[in-house]
Coordinates of C-alpha atoms in Angstrom, one line a residue:
Chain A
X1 CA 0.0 0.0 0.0
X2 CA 1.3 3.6 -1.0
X3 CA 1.7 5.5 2.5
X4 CA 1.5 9.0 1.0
X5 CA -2.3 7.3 0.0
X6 CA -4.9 8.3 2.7
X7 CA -2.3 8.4 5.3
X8 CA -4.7 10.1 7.9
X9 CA -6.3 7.2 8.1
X10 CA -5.8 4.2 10.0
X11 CA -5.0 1.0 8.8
X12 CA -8.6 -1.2 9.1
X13 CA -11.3 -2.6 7.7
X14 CA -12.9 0.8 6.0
X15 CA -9.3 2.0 4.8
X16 CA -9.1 -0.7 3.6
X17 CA -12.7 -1.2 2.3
X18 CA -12.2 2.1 0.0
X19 CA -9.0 1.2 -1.3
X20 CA -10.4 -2.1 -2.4
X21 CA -13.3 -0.6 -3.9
X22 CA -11.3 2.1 -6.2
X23 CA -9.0 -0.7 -7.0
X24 CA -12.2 -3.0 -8.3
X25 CA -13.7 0.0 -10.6
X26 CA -10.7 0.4 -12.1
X27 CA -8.9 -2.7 -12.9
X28 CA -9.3 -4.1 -15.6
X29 CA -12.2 -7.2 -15.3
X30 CA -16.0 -7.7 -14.9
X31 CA -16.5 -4.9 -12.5
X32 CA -14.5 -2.5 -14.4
X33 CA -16.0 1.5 -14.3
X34 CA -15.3 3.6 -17.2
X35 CA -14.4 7.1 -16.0
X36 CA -17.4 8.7 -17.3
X37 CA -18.9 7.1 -14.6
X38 CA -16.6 7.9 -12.1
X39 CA -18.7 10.4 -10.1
X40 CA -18.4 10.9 -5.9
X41 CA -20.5 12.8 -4.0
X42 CA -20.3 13.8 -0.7
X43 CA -22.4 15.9 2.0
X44 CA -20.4 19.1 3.7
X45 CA -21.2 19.6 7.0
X46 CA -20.6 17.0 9.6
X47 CA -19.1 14.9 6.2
X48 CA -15.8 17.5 5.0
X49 CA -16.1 19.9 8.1
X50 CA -17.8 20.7 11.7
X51 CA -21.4 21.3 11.5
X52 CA -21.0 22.2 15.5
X53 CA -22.4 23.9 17.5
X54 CA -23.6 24.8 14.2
X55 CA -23.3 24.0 10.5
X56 CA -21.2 27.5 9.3
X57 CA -24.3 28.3 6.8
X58 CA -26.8 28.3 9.1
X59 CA -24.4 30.3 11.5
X60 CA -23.9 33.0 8.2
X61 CA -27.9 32.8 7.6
X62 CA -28.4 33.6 11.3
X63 CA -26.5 37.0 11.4
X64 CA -28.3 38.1 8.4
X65 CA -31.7 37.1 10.1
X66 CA -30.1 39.2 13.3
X67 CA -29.4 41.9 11.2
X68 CA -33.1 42.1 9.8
X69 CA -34.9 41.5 13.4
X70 CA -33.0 44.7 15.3
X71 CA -34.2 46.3 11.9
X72 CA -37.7 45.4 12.5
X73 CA -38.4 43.6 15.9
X74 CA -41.8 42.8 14.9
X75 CA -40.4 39.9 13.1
X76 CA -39.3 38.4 16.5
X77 CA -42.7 36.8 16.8
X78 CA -43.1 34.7 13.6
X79 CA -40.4 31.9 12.5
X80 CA -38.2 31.4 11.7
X81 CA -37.1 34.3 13.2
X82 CA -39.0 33.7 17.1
X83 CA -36.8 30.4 17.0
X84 CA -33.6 32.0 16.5
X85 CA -34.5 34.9 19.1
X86 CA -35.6 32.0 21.8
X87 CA -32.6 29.7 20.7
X88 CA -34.9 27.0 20.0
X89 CA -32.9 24.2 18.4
X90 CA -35.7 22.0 18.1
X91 CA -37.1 24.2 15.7
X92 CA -34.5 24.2 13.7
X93 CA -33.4 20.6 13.6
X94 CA -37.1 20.2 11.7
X95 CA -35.0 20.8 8.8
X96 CA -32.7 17.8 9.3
X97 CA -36.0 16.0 10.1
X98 CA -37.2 17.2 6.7
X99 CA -40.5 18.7 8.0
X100 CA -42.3 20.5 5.4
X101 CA -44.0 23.1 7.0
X102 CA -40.6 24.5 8.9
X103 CA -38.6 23.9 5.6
X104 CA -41.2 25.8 3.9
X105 CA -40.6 28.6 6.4
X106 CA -36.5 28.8 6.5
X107 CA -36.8 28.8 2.8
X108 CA -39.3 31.7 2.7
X109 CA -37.0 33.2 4.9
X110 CA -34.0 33.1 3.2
X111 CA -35.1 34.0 -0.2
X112 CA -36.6 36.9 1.1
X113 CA -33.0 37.5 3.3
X114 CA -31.2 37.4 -0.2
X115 CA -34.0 38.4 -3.1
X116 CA -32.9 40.6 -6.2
X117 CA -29.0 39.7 -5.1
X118 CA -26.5 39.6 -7.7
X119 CA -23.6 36.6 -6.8
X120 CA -21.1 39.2 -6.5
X121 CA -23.3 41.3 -3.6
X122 CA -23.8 37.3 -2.0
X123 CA -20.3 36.4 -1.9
X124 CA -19.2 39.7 -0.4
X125 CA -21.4 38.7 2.3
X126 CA -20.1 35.3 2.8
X127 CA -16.4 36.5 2.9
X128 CA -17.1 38.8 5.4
X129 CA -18.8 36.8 7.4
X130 CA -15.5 34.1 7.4
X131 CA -13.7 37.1 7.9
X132 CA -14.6 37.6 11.6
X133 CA -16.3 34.4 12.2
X134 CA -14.1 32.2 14.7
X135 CA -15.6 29.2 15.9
X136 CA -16.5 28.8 19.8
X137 CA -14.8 26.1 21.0
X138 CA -11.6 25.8 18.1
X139 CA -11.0 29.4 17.9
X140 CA -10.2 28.8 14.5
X141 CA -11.7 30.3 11.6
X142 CA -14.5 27.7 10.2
X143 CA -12.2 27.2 6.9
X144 CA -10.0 25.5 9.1
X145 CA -11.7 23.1 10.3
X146 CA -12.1 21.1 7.3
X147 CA -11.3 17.1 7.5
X148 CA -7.8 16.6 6.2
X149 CA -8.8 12.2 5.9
X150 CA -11.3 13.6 3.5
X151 CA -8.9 16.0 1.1
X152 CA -6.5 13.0 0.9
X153 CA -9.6 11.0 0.2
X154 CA -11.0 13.3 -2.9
X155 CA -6.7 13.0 -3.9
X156 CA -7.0 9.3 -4.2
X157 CA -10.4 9.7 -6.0
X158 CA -9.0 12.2 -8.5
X159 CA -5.9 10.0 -9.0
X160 CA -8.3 7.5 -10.4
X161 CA -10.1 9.7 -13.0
X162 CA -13.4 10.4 -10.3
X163 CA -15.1 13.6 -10.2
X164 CA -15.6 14.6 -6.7
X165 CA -18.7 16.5 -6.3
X166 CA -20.2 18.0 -3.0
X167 CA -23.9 17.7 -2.6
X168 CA -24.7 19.6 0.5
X169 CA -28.5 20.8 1.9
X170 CA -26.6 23.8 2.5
X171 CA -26.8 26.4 0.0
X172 CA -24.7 25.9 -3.4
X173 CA -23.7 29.2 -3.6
X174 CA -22.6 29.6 -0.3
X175 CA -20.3 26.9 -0.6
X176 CA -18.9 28.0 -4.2
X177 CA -16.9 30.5 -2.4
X178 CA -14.7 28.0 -0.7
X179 CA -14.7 25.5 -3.2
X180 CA -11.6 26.4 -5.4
X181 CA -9.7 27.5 -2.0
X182 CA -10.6 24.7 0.2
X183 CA -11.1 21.5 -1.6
X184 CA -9.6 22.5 -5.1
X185 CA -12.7 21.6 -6.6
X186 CA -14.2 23.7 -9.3
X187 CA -18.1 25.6 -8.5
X188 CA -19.5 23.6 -11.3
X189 CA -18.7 20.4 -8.6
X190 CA -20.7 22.4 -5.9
X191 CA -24.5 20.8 -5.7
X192 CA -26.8 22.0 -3.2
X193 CA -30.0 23.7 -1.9
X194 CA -30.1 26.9 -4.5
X195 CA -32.7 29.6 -5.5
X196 CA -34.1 30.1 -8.8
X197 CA -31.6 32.6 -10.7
X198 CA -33.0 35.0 -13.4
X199 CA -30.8 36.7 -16.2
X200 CA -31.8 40.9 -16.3
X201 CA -30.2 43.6 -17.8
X202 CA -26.8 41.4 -18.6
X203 CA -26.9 40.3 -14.5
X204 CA -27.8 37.2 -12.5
X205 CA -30.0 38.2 -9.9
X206 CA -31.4 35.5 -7.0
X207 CA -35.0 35.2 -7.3
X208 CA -37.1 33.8 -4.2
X209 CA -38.0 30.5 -5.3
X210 CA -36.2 26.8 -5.3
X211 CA -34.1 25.5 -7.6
X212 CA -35.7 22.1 -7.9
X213 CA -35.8 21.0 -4.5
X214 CA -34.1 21.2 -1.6
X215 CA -31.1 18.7 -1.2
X216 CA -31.9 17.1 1.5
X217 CA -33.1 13.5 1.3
X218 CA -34.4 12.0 -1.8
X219 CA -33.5 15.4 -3.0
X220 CA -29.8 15.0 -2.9
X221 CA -30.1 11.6 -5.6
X222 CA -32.4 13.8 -7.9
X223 CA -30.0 17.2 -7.6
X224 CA -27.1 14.7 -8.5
X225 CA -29.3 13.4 -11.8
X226 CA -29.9 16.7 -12.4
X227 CA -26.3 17.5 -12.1
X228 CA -24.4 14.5 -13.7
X229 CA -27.2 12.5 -15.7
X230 CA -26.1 9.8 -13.1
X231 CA -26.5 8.1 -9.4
X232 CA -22.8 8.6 -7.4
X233 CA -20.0 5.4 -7.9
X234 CA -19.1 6.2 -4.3
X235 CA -20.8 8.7 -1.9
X236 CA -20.4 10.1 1.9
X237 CA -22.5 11.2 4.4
X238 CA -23.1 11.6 8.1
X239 CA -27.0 12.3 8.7
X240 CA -29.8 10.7 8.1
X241 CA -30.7 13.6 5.1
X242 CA -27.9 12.1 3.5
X243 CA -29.4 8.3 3.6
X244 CA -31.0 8.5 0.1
X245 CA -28.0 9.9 -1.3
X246 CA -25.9 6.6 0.3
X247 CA -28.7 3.9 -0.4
X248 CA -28.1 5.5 -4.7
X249 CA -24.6 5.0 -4.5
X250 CA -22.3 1.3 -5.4
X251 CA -20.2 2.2 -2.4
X252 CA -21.1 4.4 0.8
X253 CA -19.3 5.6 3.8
X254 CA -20.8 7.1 6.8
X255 CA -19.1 9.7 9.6
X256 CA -19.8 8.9 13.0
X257 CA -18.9 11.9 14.8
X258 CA -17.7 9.4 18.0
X259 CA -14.3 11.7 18.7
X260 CA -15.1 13.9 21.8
X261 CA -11.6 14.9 22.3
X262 CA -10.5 15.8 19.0
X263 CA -14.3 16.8 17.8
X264 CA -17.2 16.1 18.9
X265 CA -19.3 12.8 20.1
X266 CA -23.0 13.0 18.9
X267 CA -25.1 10.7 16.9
X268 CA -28.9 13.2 17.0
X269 CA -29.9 13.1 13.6
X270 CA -27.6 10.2 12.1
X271 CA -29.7 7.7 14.3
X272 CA -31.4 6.1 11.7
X273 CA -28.5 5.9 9.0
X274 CA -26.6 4.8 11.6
X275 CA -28.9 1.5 12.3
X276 CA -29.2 0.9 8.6
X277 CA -25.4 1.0 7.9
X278 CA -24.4 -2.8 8.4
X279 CA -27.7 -3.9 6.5
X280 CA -26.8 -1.3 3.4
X281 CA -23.1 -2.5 3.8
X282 CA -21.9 1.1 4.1
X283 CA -18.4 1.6 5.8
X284 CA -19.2 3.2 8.9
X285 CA -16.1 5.7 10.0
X286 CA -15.0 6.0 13.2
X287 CA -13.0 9.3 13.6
X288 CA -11.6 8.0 16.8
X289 CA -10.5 4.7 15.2
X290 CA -9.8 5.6 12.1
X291 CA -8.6 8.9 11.3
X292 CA -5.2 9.7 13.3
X293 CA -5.7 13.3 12.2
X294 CA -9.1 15.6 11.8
X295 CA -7.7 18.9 11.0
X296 CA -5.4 19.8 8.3
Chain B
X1 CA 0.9 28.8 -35.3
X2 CA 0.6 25.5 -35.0
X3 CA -0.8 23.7 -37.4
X4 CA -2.9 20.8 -35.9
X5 CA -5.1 23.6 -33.9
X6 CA -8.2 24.5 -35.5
X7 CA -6.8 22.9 -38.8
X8 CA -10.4 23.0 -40.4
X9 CA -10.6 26.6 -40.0
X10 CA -9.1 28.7 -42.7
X11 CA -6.3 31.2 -41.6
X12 CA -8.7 34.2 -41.8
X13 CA -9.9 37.4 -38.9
X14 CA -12.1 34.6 -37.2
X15 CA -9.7 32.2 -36.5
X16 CA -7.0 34.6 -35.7
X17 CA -9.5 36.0 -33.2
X18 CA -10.1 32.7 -31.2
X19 CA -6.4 31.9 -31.0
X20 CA -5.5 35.9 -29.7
X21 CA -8.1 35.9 -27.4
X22 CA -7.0 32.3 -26.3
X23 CA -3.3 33.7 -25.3
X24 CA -4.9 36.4 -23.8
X25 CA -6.5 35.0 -21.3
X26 CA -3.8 32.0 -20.6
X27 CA -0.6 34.1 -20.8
X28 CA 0.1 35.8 -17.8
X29 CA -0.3 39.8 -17.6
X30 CA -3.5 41.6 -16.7
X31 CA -6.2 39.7 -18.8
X32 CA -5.1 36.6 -17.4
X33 CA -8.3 34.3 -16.6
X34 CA -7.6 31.6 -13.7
X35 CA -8.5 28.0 -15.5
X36 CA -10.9 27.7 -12.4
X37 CA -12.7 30.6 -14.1
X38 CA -12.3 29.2 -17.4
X39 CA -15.9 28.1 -19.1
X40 CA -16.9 28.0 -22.3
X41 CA -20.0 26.9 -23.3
X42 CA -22.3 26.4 -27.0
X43 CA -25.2 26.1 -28.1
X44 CA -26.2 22.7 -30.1
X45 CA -28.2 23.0 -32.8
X46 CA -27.2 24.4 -35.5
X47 CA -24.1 25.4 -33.6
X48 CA -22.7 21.8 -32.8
X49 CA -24.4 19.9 -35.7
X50 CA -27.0 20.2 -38.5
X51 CA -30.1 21.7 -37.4
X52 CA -32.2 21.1 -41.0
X53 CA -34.5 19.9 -42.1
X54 CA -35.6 19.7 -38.0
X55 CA -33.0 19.8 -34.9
X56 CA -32.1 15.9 -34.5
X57 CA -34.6 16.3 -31.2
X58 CA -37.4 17.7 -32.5
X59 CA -37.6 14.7 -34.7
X60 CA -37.4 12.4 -32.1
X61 CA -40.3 14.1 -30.1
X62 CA -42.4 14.6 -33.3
X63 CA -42.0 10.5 -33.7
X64 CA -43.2 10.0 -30.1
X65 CA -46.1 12.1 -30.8
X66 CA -47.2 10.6 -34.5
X67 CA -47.6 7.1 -32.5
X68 CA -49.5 9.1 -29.5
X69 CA -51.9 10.5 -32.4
X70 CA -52.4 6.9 -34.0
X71 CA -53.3 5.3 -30.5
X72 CA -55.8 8.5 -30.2
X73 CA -56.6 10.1 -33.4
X74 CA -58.8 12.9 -31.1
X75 CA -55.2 14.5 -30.4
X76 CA -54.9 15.5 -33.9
X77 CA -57.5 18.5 -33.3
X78 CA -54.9 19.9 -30.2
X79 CA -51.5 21.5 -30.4
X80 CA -48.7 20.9 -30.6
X81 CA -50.3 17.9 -32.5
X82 CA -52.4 19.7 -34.8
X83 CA -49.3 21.6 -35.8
X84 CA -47.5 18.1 -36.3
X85 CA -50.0 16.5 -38.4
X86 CA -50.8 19.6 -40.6
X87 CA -46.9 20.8 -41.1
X88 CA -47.1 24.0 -39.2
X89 CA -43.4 24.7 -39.1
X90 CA -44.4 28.4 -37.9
X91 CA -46.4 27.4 -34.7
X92 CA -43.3 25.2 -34.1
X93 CA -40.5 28.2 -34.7
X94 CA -43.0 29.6 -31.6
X95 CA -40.5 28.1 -29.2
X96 CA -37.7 29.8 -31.3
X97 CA -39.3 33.3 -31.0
X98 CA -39.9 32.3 -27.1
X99 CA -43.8 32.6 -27.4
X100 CA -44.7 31.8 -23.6
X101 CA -47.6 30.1 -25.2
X102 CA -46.1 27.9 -27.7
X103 CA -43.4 27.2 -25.1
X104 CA -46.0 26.1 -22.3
X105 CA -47.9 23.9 -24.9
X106 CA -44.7 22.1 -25.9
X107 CA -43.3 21.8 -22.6
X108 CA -46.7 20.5 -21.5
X109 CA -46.8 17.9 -24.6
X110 CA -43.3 16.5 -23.9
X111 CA -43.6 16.5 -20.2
X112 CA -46.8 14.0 -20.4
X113 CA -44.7 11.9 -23.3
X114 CA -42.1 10.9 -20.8
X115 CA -43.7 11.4 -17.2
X116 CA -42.6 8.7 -14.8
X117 CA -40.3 7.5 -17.2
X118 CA -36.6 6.0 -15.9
X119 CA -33.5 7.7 -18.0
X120 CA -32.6 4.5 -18.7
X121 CA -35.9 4.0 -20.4
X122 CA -35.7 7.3 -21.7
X123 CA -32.5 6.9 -23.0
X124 CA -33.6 3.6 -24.6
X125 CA -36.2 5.5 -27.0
X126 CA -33.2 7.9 -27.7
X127 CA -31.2 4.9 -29.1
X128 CA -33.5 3.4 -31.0
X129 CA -34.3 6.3 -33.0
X130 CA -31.1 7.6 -33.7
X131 CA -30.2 4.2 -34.9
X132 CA -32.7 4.3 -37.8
X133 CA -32.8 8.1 -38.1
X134 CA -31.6 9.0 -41.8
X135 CA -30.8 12.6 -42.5
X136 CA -33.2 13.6 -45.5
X137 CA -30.2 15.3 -47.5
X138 CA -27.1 13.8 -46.4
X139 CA -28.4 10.3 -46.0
X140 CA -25.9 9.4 -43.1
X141 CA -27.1 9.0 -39.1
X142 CA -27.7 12.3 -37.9
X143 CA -24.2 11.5 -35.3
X144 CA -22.3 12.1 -38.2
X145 CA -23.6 15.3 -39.7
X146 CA -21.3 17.6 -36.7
X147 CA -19.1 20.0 -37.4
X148 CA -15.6 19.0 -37.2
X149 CA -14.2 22.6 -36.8
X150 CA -16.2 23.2 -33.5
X151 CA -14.4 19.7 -32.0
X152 CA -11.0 21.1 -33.1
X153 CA -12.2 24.6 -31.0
X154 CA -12.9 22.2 -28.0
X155 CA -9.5 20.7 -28.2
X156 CA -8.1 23.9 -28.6
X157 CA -10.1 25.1 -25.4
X158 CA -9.4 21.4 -22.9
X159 CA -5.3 21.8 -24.0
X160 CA -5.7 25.2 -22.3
X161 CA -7.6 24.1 -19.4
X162 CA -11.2 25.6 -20.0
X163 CA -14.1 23.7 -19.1
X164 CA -16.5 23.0 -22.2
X165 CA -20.0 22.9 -21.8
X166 CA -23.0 22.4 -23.7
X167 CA -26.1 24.7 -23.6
X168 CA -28.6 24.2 -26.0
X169 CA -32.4 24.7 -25.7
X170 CA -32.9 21.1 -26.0
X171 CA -33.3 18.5 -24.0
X172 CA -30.4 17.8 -21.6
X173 CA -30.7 14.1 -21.2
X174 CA -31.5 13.7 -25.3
X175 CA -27.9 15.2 -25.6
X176 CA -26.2 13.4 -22.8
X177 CA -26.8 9.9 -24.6
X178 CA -24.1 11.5 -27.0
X179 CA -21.7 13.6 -25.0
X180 CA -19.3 11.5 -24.6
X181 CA -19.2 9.7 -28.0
X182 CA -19.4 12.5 -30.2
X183 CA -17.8 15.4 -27.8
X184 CA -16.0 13.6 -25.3
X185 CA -17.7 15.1 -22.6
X186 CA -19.2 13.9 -19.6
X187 CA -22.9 14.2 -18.8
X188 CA -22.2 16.7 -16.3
X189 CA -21.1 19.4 -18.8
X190 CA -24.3 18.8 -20.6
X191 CA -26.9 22.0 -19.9
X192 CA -30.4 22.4 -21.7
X193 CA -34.2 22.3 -20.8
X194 CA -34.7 19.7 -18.6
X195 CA -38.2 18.2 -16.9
X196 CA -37.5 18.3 -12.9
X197 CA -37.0 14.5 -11.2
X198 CA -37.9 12.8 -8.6
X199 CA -35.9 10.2 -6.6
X200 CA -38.4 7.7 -5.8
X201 CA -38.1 4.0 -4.3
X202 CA -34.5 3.8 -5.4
X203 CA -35.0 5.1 -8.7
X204 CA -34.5 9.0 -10.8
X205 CA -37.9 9.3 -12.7
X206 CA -38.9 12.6 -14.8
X207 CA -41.6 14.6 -13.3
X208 CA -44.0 16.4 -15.7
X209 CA -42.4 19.8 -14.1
X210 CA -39.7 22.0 -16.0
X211 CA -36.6 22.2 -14.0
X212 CA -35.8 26.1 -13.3
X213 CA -36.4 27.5 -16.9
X214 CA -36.5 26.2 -20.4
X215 CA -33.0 26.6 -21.4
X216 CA -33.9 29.5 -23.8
X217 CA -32.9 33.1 -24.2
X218 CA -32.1 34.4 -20.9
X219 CA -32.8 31.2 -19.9
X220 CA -29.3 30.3 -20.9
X221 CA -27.4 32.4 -18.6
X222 CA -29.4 31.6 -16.1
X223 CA -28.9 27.8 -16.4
X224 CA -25.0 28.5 -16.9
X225 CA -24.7 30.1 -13.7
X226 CA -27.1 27.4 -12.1
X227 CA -24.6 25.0 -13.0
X228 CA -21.1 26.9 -13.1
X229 CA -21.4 29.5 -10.6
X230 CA -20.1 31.8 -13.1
X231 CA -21.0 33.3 -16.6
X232 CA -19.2 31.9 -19.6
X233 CA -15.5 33.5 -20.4
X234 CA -15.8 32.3 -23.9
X235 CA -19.7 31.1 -25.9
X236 CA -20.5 29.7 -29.6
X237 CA -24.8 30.0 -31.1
X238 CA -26.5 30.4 -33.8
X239 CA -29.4 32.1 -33.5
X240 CA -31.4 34.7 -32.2
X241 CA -32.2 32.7 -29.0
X242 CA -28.1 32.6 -28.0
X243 CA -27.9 36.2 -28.0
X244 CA -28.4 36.7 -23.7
X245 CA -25.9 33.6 -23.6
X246 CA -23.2 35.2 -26.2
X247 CA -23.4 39.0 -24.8
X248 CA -22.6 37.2 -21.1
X249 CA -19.7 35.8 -22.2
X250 CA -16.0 37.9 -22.4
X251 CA -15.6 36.3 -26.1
X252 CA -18.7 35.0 -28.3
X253 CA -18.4 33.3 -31.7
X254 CA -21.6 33.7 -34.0
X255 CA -22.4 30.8 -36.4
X256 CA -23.4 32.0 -40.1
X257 CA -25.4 29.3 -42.1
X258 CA -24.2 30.6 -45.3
X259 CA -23.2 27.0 -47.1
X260 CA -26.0 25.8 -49.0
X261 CA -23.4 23.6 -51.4
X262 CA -21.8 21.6 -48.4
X263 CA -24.3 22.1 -45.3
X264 CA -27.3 25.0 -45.5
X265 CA -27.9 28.9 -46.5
X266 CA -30.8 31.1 -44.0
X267 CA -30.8 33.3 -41.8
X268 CA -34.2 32.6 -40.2
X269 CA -34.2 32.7 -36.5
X270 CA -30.7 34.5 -36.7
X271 CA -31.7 37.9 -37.8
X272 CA -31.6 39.7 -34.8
X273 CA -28.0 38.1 -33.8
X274 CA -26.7 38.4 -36.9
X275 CA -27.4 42.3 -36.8
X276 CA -26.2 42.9 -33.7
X277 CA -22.7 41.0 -34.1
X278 CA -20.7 43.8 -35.5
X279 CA -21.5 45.9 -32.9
X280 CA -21.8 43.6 -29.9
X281 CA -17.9 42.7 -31.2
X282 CA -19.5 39.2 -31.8
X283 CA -17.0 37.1 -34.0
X284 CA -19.4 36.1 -37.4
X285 CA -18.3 32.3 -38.4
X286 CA -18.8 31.8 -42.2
X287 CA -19.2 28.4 -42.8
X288 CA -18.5 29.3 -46.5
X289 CA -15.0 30.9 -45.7
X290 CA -14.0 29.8 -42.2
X291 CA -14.0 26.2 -42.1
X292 CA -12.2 24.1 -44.7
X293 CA -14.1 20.9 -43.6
X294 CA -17.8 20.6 -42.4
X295 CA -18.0 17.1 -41.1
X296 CA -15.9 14.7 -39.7

């Protein structure tokens, strides 16, 4: 085995389970994969970086939401904004239990947050929220705390003529910004939760409606269609949102965040994924066990 | 120059145009592009491959519809079918002038064809027809009637690390059955009107809803951005419906239909573009003067 190959990771069963599994697509023999079809997908937060105490979007899409309530406190007493101001999680975490009515209402919310803005206006305000943002516990700024295991990962896919895609129910155009600097991936590889854009007077402008739907779910599979005209060779996850985007794919490995001294220990909203991983045969991956570094 | 680039094109302002504004962009100095910012993208028809006497897809709709109309004869009083069965080319160039109504009836037409159908089904029915489809004139598959000049532009373009994409008003997963064969490009460079999908026990099937906009007009920009983050550095149409796509883009390359001994002569559904080239600083393609060789 090459040592400079996935050396984060720990000798074992699921190092050793991906490095069989590129090695059957591409030699040559009945379960050869022509590179066309080389396409990996994998969720962002909680999957490539720290989605605690909060994924970094929905920390962004918060201060906005801030911004707009001491502009008009009035909106303090409908959602989503009343959940933010009362620091109700549970609220919130209906979006990773993909309940319609409060999805319906964060969306609302953040069209309206972001309505009539050119991409240039939106990534100004992404790069000055990372600018400031340090995260509570790390102290780091939030592009640091990406998951080195999973850059050597996307290497070793790349080396083998894959296209790595990310295919996040975060917002696509959030994550475009860092896509180039962080995981040298080009925005056309971004996939994720988008609004409708509209082409007026030579500009792209956001509208307030949904690009298709959101990626969470069955919705990540369909945004990947959409994408690539195919289901993933190979995709990763860590939540149950992600567990229709696993099921889709040949081979499928799933974070278990079980590291509380290098990261965090917490399986809310992974519970079921988690109990269907043996059945599905996804690689379950222990960052305790099997990455010896988390951080780049 | 070398000689192997662009060797179909004759040595002429257009030609000389492409490879300037290629160093341009690739040499370093102030208009150097980074490749991640590098994305050119065409139109098909008519830009990629013969577009007469019908674009390749509209033929392979119009087939699915005759047998609809045998099954039930009672659909022959309704558009689009009523245009089908009595030759009304001019409700048809409706879509082409981006009549909302023509557009919704079409949409509405092809969406019920294939609703709830798999792309492997779909692609299936795509096969089959293209493997009995004659061209009228030419008498050779309609695969082999592409323009050999606009491959040698996308070598040019990949040895200098652009992106190429394809943006057509099409369908997206009609042209993806031949991206790779005949373009060497994976699906997921493929861009055109597309029906939204669902990801449904296990399986993609097509919805009879229009994913974000038919891939017309502004619609092209639009669906560019939705898939690139970014507006194209370099674009190639043919008609009036490229024109948002080709004034987006840094450097756009107009396609003349003025062969009618080797390929076709009109200007029909290119007027406006064609008038507004000179001063839009649009490069005018004569198929008479600039290309050497047509086909492959």
């Amino acid at each position: 085995m090459d040592t400079a190959v996935l050396s984060s990771w720990n000798d074992g069963p699921v190092k050793r389970a991906i490095l069989d599994f590129v090695a059957l697509v591409t030699d040559p023999g009945d379960s050869y994969v022509a590179p066309a079809e080389r396409v990996a997908c994998f969720d962002n937060d909680g999957t490539l970086c720290v989605e605690k105490p909060l994924p970094p979007q929905l920390d962004f899409i918060f201060g906005a939401w801030k911004d707009e309530i001491r502009a008009d406190p009035s909106l303090a007493t409908k959602q989503p904004y009343k959940g933010l101001v009362e620091g109700d999680a549970d609220f919130f975490a209906g979006v990773s239990r993909q309940d319609p009515e409060v999805i319906q209402v964060v969306e609302e919310a953040i069209a309206r947050t972001w309505n009539g803005v050119t991409p240039a206006e939106f990534e100004a305000d992404v790069r000055a929220w990372v600018a400031t943002k340090r995260d509570s516990r790390f102290h780091r700024p939030t592009t640091e705390l990406v998951y080195q295991p999973m850059r050597e990962l996307f290497d070793l896919l790349r080396a083998n003529e894959s296209r790595v895609f990310i295919c996040s129910g975060g917002g696509r155009d959030f994550m475009r910004v860092f896509a180039q600097g962080l995981w040298g991936m080009n925005m056309e590889n971004v996939i994720g939760s988008a609004p409708d854009v509209e082409y007026v007077d030579g500009r792209i402008v956001r509208t307030d409606r949904v690009y298709g739907a959101m990626a969470l779910g069955p919705g990540k599979p369909a945004h990947i269609f959409a994408r690539t005209g195919q289901l993933p060779l190979l995709a990763g996850g860590n939540a149950d949102i992600d567990m229709e985007m696993l099921e889709s794919a040949r081979f499928a490995l799933l974070i278990d965040h079980d590291d509380s001294e290098r990261e965090y220990a917490y399986t809310a909203g992974a519970e079921q994924a988690l109990a269907r991983a043996p059945g599905a045969g996804w690689a379950v991956v222990s960052m305790k066990d099997d990455w010896n570094q988390i951080f780049t």
